[in-house]
Amino acid sequence: MLQVSIYRYNPEVDNAPHMQEFEFDTEGKDLMVLDVLEAIKAGHDSSVTYRRSCREGVCGSDGLNINGKNGLACITPLSETVKNDKLVVRPLPGLPVIRDLVVDMSLFYAQYEKIQPFLKNNSPAPAIERLQSPEDRSQLDGLYECILCACCSTSCPSFWWNPDRFIGPAGLLQAYRFLADTRDTATDERLSKLDDPFSVFRCHGIQNCVNVCPKGLNPTKAIGHIRTMLLNRAT
Amino acid sequence: MRTISFDGVIVGGGGAGMRAALQLSQSGYKTAVISKVFPTRSHTVSAQGGITCAIASSDPNDDWRWHMYDTVKGSDYIGDQDAIEYMCSVGPEAIFELEHMGLPFSRTEEGRIYQRPFGGQSKDYGKGGQAARTCAAADRTGHALLHTLYQNNVKNETVFFNEWFAVDLVKNQDGAVTGVIAICIETGETVFVKSKATVFATGGAGRIYASTTNAHINTGDGIGMGLRAGVPVQDMEMWQFHPTGIYGAGTLVTEGCRGEGGYLVNKDGERFMERYAPNAKDLAGRDVVARSMVLEILEGRGCGEHGDHVKLKLDHLGEDVLESRLPGICELSRTFAHVDPVKEPIPVVPTCHYMMGGIPTNVNGQAITVDEQGKDHIIPGLYACGEVACVSVHGANRLGGNSLLDLVVFGRASGLFIESALREGIELRESAQSDIDVAGERLRHLNESSGGENVADLRRELQNTMQNHFGVFRRGDFMQEGIAKLAELRGRVESVSLDDKSDAFNTARIEALELQNLFEVAEATAVVAEARNESRGAHAREDFTERDDENWLCHSVYHSEGKKVSKRGVNFTPSTVETFEPQIRSY
């Protein structure tokens, strides 16, 4: 029997959050954590609240804190996370809880929007596509794949401490995605916006973001590139 | 109930909705998107292989007319040729716009957009062999497209109502759509969102089946809202079963795998598609490949302990190709099939994937109703684009790579048309309080429910009924049984229980509302599937094995009132090319 412990909080009735325990029979199957939540919601308690959509690790809805580590419930198999038959599921840390496992992601999205996550190129567009060599395009690999699940930023102590001023790993990964794109002509403008003590330089390189990213991306490395660009620009 | 007013309201934040919204925001009109999930969580994100379009990168002589020919043939001749002509000819412009917006397409050595071969694509009207026409961003094209569209909507300051759920349409006494009732999931507040133009871009409904590639959120909300408001739906019997869903999990493996040179094998290791489609082989139309797979399984040549699947072989492509062209597939396969495609084949089975049918529209996205005499009428104020719409560019079978093109081209076309209509000055239509009350009735009924059955149990029963009675192969008596089961299910679905009455992020309430939408989709599918007495495209009847052009070279139209089925003519009059006459469809 799997002992499942789920963080519960409904602001309408609860003064404080609590953990609710469920006994769950996996029938020997190596289910995904999301399968367990779905089965509990379907068969035990329909009020258990979480987000989910694609159930294949590409939409980024179900970022959760699973046995102490941030990850996507839909692609985290029990065999990877459960020890001693115990599964503890909590909301992503550091963001306000709306209900149960659902956090308010407004601050996270605000940091994403702050880096102006869209291509800027003021030269007139050609009649066909803008050309880009495979080598230049490959600079975007490892950056554009981000699914905005927030596992990284909510595992980052600097983001917990300054979620309004430190862009956080997810936002900075996207900042670098546009800095690295040969089609984007706003490099200087982008760097100027990041050039303050908080936006980038609050990263202390502890790499929690790299450790948890369910897509295997490396925000710390991207942040390193941005630092270098900022420092080169200053000298 | 609070009222919020906009020039244009788009219901749905996937590719079609965000492309329509972008067009309107760019032109300065007050535009809102209502999305039940944060937009980048929409199902467009799961599209893998690419977006098919004759941009003449892979082949400088490529011609959109060849793409049109393939699409008409793929549709088994009930795709509307004026709409297909529009999609294929306008497509390149729409693709280049996406590239200019920043979409990170993969590239050729010349620096152009990379195009890969996909099923059903040919050169020179089927005479010049396989075409490579599907524009790709590795195998994450939908993700790249959806994020690019969201980013450009942020740039253009579109108003987003994220995690709001549209419950029902508001129609006034003149039959005009004046907006929707929507509920804020976070707070439970219900509002009337009033608009000069209401655009449905609510996507598909693959969750009517037990086994589907579709996200949990694909529950046919637009179809449900439409049918309850008396809007008809077209070609709802046409459901695409994708040949390569991962066995057991249902997650999609792109057709691009076969485009890059992968192929299907049975338990004897035989490349069986050579027998069913000697020319196109594994790149025949999806309906053809899915049926061939089911026949292999039924005839005892399936793989595994239960002989109930086949395998997709990729290892011969080599690790370099797999990791550069199909990195997402490698990841999915390792996660969900516990198989490394670099070393061994992936177990796959045909899986419900796409709804070819939907709300009938013209090429401007205007929703159409059909009267008793079979005459088309535009429904004032209502538009639809993307999977929820039936323009129809896919007819009885969609070609791979055409769904992303459909949603971009017709999202854009809807936006362009509404933009010019607003410029000419459409009035904000009024609706009486009684009209709004009618639209709020379903939600009120649910909120006051007591007793009744569990949402998840009813949903499972619905999904199993559809899976067992309306699958890849269909038979009249089986379908009648299925229809009887659904008839019995309707009352139970309408009086479903809602134990959780909280207003704080109540997902149980949303799931109950979604279940009722799924039911409407399922019933429409069942009734028209039983009525179409022929085999065409994705609709394969064991009791009517031949295509019947004399009686069924037409759209089916389902009317919720009286559950009636009528026929509607297919357009055979493109404006710049000769008509493609129906022919025997072979690959």
XYZ file of N, CA, C and O in Angstrom, chain B residues 372-495:
496
model
N -34.380 23.899 -42.759
C -35.071 22.671 -43.167
C -34.948 22.405 -44.662
O -34.971 21.264 -45.113
N -34.814 23.508 -45.430
C -34.681 23.346 -46.884
C -33.229 23.085 -47.301
O -32.927 23.010 -48.485
N -32.348 22.994 -46.311
C -30.944 22.736 -46.626
C -30.175 23.991 -47.004
O -29.077 23.917 -47.553
N -30.748 25.156 -46.718
C -30.089 26.415 -47.081
C -29.217 26.897 -45.915
O -29.593 26.808 -44.762
N -28.014 27.393 -46.258
C -27.088 27.909 -45.242
C -27.505 29.288 -44.747
O -27.945 30.119 -45.535
N -27.348 29.533 -43.452
C -27.550 30.866 -42.881
C -26.419 31.156 -41.923
O -26.047 30.289 -41.120
N -25.885 32.368 -41.995
C -24.831 32.756 -41.064
C -25.452 33.059 -39.709
O -26.503 33.708 -39.628
N -24.829 32.571 -38.644
C -25.321 32.864 -37.291
C -24.687 34.181 -36.850
O -23.466 34.241 -36.669
N -25.473 35.240 -36.692
C -24.875 36.539 -36.374
C -24.114 36.491 -35.047
O -24.608 35.969 -34.054
N -22.896 37.011 -35.076
C -22.113 37.152 -33.846
C -21.253 35.965 -33.471
O -20.429 36.061 -32.576
N -21.427 34.805 -34.148
C -20.667 33.614 -33.755
C -19.662 33.202 -34.835
O -20.005 33.142 -36.019
N -18.451 32.910 -34.389
C -17.367 32.467 -35.271
C -16.724 31.231 -34.660
O -16.827 31.006 -33.448
N -16.060 30.441 -35.499
C -15.314 29.297 -34.974
C -14.084 29.067 -35.838
O -14.122 29.288 -37.054
N -12.991 28.640 -35.207
C -11.778 28.315 -35.962
C -10.979 27.266 -35.208
O -11.141 27.076 -34.006
N -10.112 26.581 -35.948
C -9.316 25.506 -35.353
C -10.107 24.208 -35.302
O -11.038 24.007 -36.082
N -9.737 23.331 -34.371
C -10.324 21.986 -34.373
C -11.828 21.994 -34.137
O -12.549 21.130 -34.639
N -12.337 22.954 -33.386
C -13.783 22.996 -33.109
C -14.584 23.311 -34.360
O -15.771 23.003 -34.457
N -13.938 23.925 -35.352
C -14.643 24.331 -36.570
C -14.547 23.243 -37.630
O -13.654 22.410 -37.616
N -15.505 23.265 -38.553
C -15.477 22.358 -39.689
C -15.666 23.229 -40.922
O -16.802 23.543 -41.290
N -14.553 23.644 -41.532
C -14.629 24.684 -42.588
C -15.190 24.169 -43.924
O -15.894 24.931 -44.597
N -14.902 23.014 -44.440
C -14.134 21.899 -43.929
C -12.895 21.686 -44.795
O -13.032 21.534 -45.998
N -11.731 21.708 -44.174
C -10.527 21.426 -44.945
C -10.046 19.980 -44.778
O -9.163 19.544 -45.501
N -10.617 19.251 -43.820
C -10.122 17.892 -43.578
C -11.086 16.812 -44.057
O -10.680 15.659 -44.193
N -12.343 17.179 -44.270
C -13.313 16.208 -44.762
C -13.383 14.985 -43.881
O -13.590 15.082 -42.670
N -13.158 13.811 -44.501
C -13.292 12.556 -43.769
C -11.984 12.056 -43.193
O -11.958 11.058 -42.475
N -10.888 12.736 -43.513
C -9.589 12.323 -42.972
C -8.599 13.474 -43.116
O -8.392 13.981 -44.206
N -8.003 13.867 -41.991
C -7.024 14.951 -42.024
C -5.630 14.415 -42.311
O -5.255 13.361 -41.806
N -4.869 15.152 -43.109
C -3.473 14.798 -43.319
C -2.628 15.354 -42.179
O -2.897 16.446 -41.664
N -1.593 14.615 -41.827
C -0.679 15.083 -40.796
C -0.086 16.422 -41.198
O 0.196 16.669 -42.358
N 0.070 17.304 -40.214
C 0.641 18.620 -40.496
C -0.374 19.642 -40.958
O -0.071 20.840 -41.017
N -1.588 19.184 -41.272
C -2.607 20.131 -41.727
C -3.401 20.767 -40.582
O -4.118 21.734 -40.809
N -3.312 20.216 -39.374
C -4.095 20.831 -38.294
C -3.468 22.150 -37.864
O -4.168 23.142 -37.649
N -2.129 22.180 -37.757
C -1.495 23.445 -37.377
C -1.715 24.492 -38.461
O -1.928 25.669 -38.170
N -1.683 24.064 -39.728
C -1.914 25.037 -40.800
C -3.349 25.556 -40.731
O -3.592 26.762 -40.847
N -4.289 24.648 -40.522
C -5.701 25.009 -40.380
C -5.865 26.067 -39.285
O -6.462 27.125 -39.499
N -5.292 25.809 -38.126
C -5.574 26.730 -37.020
C -4.904 28.088 -37.206
O -5.467 29.124 -36.834
N -3.740 28.090 -37.837
C -3.079 29.374 -38.076
C -3.818 30.158 -39.173
O -4.130 31.339 -39.006
N -4.118 29.470 -40.277
C -4.741 30.163 -41.413
C -6.146 30.652 -41.065
O -6.504 31.798 -41.355
N -6.938 29.796 -40.411
C -8.319 30.212 -40.152
C -8.466 31.022 -38.861
O -9.419 31.788 -38.737
N -7.530 30.888 -37.936
C -7.505 31.830 -36.813
C -7.263 33.234 -37.354
O -7.950 34.199 -37.021
N -6.285 33.317 -38.235
C -5.935 34.584 -38.882
C -7.106 35.106 -39.729
O -7.454 36.290 -39.654
N -7.731 34.212 -40.512
C -8.828 34.641 -41.392
C -10.003 35.165 -40.568
O -10.622 36.178 -40.931
N -10.301 34.487 -39.455
C -11.396 34.951 -38.595
C -11.065 36.345 -38.068
O -11.908 37.243 -38.078
N -9.828 36.506 -37.611
C -9.402 37.801 -37.090
C -9.506 38.885 -38.152
O -10.018 39.985 -37.893
N -9.031 38.573 -39.354
C -9.072 39.557 -40.445
C -10.509 39.952 -40.773
O -10.819 41.131 -40.971
N -11.393 38.957 -40.820
C -12.782 39.254 -41.178
C -13.455 40.091 -40.094
O -14.137 41.078 -40.384
N -13.241 39.711 -38.836
C -13.873 40.451 -37.736
C -13.329 41.880 -37.692
O -14.069 42.837 -37.473
N -12.028 41.991 -37.935
C -11.396 43.318 -37.968
C -12.090 44.215 -39.003
O -12.449 45.363 -38.712
N -12.315 43.692 -40.199
C -12.942 44.551 -41.215
C -14.419 44.776 -40.910
O -14.949 45.864 -41.146
N -15.063 43.776 -40.327
C -16.468 43.960 -39.947
C -16.592 45.039 -38.868
O -17.507 45.873 -38.896
N -15.652 45.009 -37.912
C -15.688 46.023 -36.846
C -15.426 47.412 -37.433
O -16.032 48.397 -37.020
N -14.529 47.464 -38.403
C -14.212 48.754 -39.019
C -15.447 49.312 -39.737
O -15.714 50.502 -39.693
N -16.187 48.404 -40.372
C -17.410 48.861 -41.052
C -18.496 49.193 -40.032
O -19.509 49.794 -40.377
N -18.302 48.763 -38.817
C -19.220 49.137 -37.744
C -20.326 48.141 -37.469
O -21.463 48.329 -37.902
N -19.986 47.042 -36.764
C -21.080 46.180 -36.297
C -21.491 46.658 -34.904
O -20.660 47.022 -34.089
N -22.780 46.634 -34.672
C -23.313 47.101 -33.399
C -23.156 46.023 -32.327
O -23.130 44.830 -32.628
N -23.017 46.465 -31.089
C -23.058 45.541 -29.964
C -24.521 45.134 -29.802
O -25.378 45.964 -29.512
N -24.801 43.873 -30.072
C -26.186 43.424 -30.007
C -26.620 43.291 -28.549
O -25.831 42.901 -27.694
N -27.873 43.579 -28.297
C -28.384 43.511 -26.931
C -29.031 42.156 -26.674
O -29.538 41.513 -27.584
N -29.002 41.752 -25.436
C -29.774 40.570 -25.061
C -30.538 40.900 -23.785
O -30.065 41.673 -22.948
N -31.716 40.308 -23.667
C -32.556 40.559 -22.498
C -32.029 39.769 -21.306
O -31.289 38.789 -21.474
N -32.415 40.189 -20.101
C -32.024 39.458 -18.901
C -32.452 37.993 -19.004
O -31.726 37.087 -18.584
N -33.610 37.765 -19.635
C -34.104 36.383 -19.744
C -33.166 35.527 -20.603
O -33.005 34.339 -20.342
N -32.540 36.149 -21.617
C -31.588 35.395 -22.451
C -30.378 34.973 -21.620
O -29.856 33.862 -21.767
N -29.929 35.889 -20.780
C -28.766 35.601 -19.929
C -29.132 34.525 -18.900
O -28.357 33.609 -18.628
N -30.354 34.620 -18.381
C -30.814 33.620 -17.402
C -30.842 32.226 -18.017
O -30.440 31.243 -17.382
N -31.313 32.144 -19.257
C -31.376 30.851 -19.936
C -29.974 30.255 -20.032
O -29.743 29.079 -19.740
N -29.016 31.106 -20.404
C -27.635 30.626 -20.564
C -27.025 30.207 -19.231
O -26.131 29.360 -19.189
N -27.493 30.779 -18.143
C -26.930 30.456 -16.831
C -27.595 29.262 -16.168
O -27.194 28.830 -15.086
N -28.616 28.718 -16.832
C -29.442 27.668 -16.228
C -28.644 26.401 -15.879
O -28.785 25.838 -14.800
N -27.789 25.968 -16.801
C -27.053 24.722 -16.585
C -26.156 24.820 -15.348
O -26.113 23.917 -14.521
N -25.468 25.957 -15.246
C -24.569 26.149 -14.109
C -25.357 26.183 -12.794
O -24.966 25.579 -11.796
N -26.510 26.882 -12.843
C -27.339 26.970 -11.636
C -27.797 25.578 -11.210
O -27.735 25.207 -10.038
N -28.240 24.812 -12.183
C -28.729 23.456 -11.923
C -27.626 22.610 -11.269
O -27.866 21.900 -10.289
N -26.411 22.732 -11.813
C -25.290 21.953 -11.271
C -24.967 22.389 -9.844
O -24.757 21.559 -8.950
N -24.958 23.707 -9.633
C -24.608 24.220 -8.307
C -25.615 23.808 -7.238
O -25.290 23.725 -6.065
N -26.846 23.581 -7.674
C -27.895 23.203 -6.714
C -28.076 21.694 -6.631
O -28.986 21.214 -5.963
N -27.226 20.933 -7.358
C -27.444 19.490 -7.448
C -27.240 18.815 -6.093
O -26.435 19.256 -5.270
N -27.994 17.762 -5.881
C -27.713 16.892 -4.741
C -28.005 15.472 -5.193
O -28.767 15.263 -6.127
N -27.352 14.506 -4.564
C -27.470 13.135 -5.048
C -26.737 13.026 -6.372
O -25.801 13.773 -6.642
N -27.164 12.130 -7.218
C -26.518 11.984 -8.517
C -25.233 11.189 -8.424
O -24.748 10.865 -7.337
N -24.682 10.886 -9.590
C -23.502 10.019 -9.637
C -22.221 10.811 -9.775
O -22.212 11.963 -10.173
N -21.139 10.120 -9.515
C -19.790 10.647 -9.543
C -19.358 10.984 -10.984
O -19.590 10.213 -11.909
N -18.734 12.145 -11.162
C -18.277 12.582 -12.488
C -17.348 11.555 -13.134
O -17.522 11.175 -14.296
N -16.369 11.089 -12.378
C -15.354 10.199 -12.950
C -15.961 8.879 -13.415
O -15.581 8.354 -14.465
N -16.940 8.355 -12.655
C -17.572 7.091 -13.048
C -18.353 7.261 -14.346
O -18.284 6.425 -15.245
N -19.111 8.348 -14.429
C -19.906 8.589 -15.636
C -18.995 8.820 -16.840
O -19.269 8.354 -17.947
N -17.908 9.534 -16.606
C -16.973 9.831 -17.700
C -16.368 8.532 -18.233
O -16.266 8.324 -19.441
N -16.006 7.645 -17.324
C -15.419 6.370 -17.742
C -16.424 5.555 -18.546
O -16.094 4.958 -19.572
N -17.664 5.568 -18.102
C -18.698 4.817 -18.818
C -18.898 5.378 -20.227
O -19.018 4.635 -21.203
N -18.920 6.703 -20.314
C -19.065 7.362 -21.613
C -17.904 6.995 -22.534
O -18.091 6.603 -23.694
N -16.691 7.076 -21.989
C -15.496 6.821 -22.798
C -15.444 5.373 -23.261
O -15.080 5.096 -24.410
N -15.820 4.446 -22.396
C -15.804 3.042 -22.790
C -16.855 2.750 -23.845
O -16.630 1.966 -24.769
N -18.018 3.386 -23.722
C -19.067 3.196 -24.722
C -18.570 3.654 -26.093
O -18.743 2.960 -27.097
N -17.946 4.807 -26.142
C -17.462 5.322 -27.427
C -16.344 4.436 -27.975
O -16.292 4.142 -29.167
N -15.444 4.016 -27.092
C -14.310 3.187 -27.511
C -14.801 1.857 -28.106
O -14.323 1.418 -29.135
N -15.799 1.268 -27.458
C -16.240 -0.064 -27.873
C -17.186 -0.047 -29.059
O -17.216 -0.978 -29.854
N -17.980 1.017 -29.185
C -19.023 0.999 -30.216
C -18.737 1.904 -31.410
O -19.412 1.818 -32.424
N -17.765 2.810 -31.279
C -17.532 3.776 -32.362
C -16.041 3.943 -32.646
O -15.528 5.041 -32.783
N -15.323 2.817 -32.711
C -13.872 2.839 -32.873
C -13.441 2.883 -34.332
O -14.131 3.417 -35.194
N -12.288 2.252 -34.617
C -11.711 2.289 -35.968
C -12.648 1.618 -36.976
O -12.871 2.126 -38.072
N -13.202 0.447 -36.615
C -14.190 -0.223 -37.464
C -15.559 -0.155 -36.785
O -15.666 -0.332 -35.566
N -16.599 0.072 -37.574
C -17.931 0.283 -37.008
C -18.962 -0.609 -37.703
O -18.819 -0.928 -38.877
N -19.999 -0.980 -36.958
C -21.044 -1.824 -37.521
C -22.392 -1.357 -37.002
O -22.518 -1.014 -35.817
N -23.400 -1.361 -37.867
C -24.706 -0.803 -37.546
C -25.294 -1.264 -36.233
O -25.642 -0.454 -35.368
N -25.378 -2.595 -36.030
C -26.034 -3.080 -34.815
C -25.248 -2.707 -33.551
O -25.833 -2.342 -32.536
N -23.918 -2.756 -33.656
C -23.072 -2.336 -32.528
C -23.310 -0.874 -32.192
O -23.376 -0.472 -31.033
N -23.433 -0.066 -33.245
C -23.607 1.369 -33.018
C -24.984 1.657 -32.415
O -25.116 2.530 -31.558
N -25.992 0.900 -32.854
C -27.320 1.101 -32.259
C -27.303 0.782 -30.763
O -27.899 1.491 -29.960
N -26.575 -0.280 -30.417
C -26.409 -0.588 -28.986
C -25.747 0.578 -28.251
O -26.148 0.949 -27.152
N -24.726 1.125 -28.889
C -24.009 2.257 -28.292
C -24.930 3.452 -28.109
O -24.904 4.124 -27.067
N -25.753 3.714 -29.102
C -26.686 4.850 -29.025
C -27.678 4.640 -27.876
O -27.996 5.574 -27.132
N -28.131 3.395 -27.712
C -29.065 3.103 -26.618
C -28.393 3.336 -25.258
O -28.994 3.892 -24.330
N -27.122 2.928 -25.167
C -26.401 3.156 -23.905
C -26.274 4.654 -23.613
O -26.412 5.091 -22.473
N -25.997 5.423 -24.669
C -25.854 6.865 -24.480
C -27.186 7.491 -24.064
O -27.230 8.381 -23.210
N -28.265 7.018 -24.678
C -29.579 7.578 -24.346
C -29.863 7.382 -22.859
O -30.399 8.265 -22.183
N -29.442 6.212 -22.365
C -29.658 5.910 -20.943
C -28.746 6.770 -20.058
O -29.085 7.132 -18.942
N -27.592 7.111 -20.609
C -26.596 7.875 -19.854
C -26.960 9.360 -19.729
O -26.573 10.031 -18.770
N -27.715 9.877 -20.689
C -27.958 11.325 -20.728
C -28.531 11.876 -19.419
O -27.989 12.822 -18.851
N -29.579 11.252 -18.933
C -30.212 11.747 -17.715
C -29.248 11.734 -16.536
O -29.213 12.660 -15.727
N -28.436 10.683 -16.489
C -27.493 10.555 -15.379
C -26.404 11.622 -15.459
O -25.939 12.128 -14.448
N -26.010 11.959 -16.697
C -24.990 12.999 -16.870
C -25.573 14.376 -16.516
O -24.912 15.214 -15.916
N -26.827 14.585 -16.885
C -27.450 15.881 -16.587
C -27.656 16.085 -15.085
O -27.644 17.206 -14.599
N -27.845 14.977 -14.353
C -28.046 15.142 -12.909
C -26.830 14.677 -12.112
O -26.935 14.195 -10.991
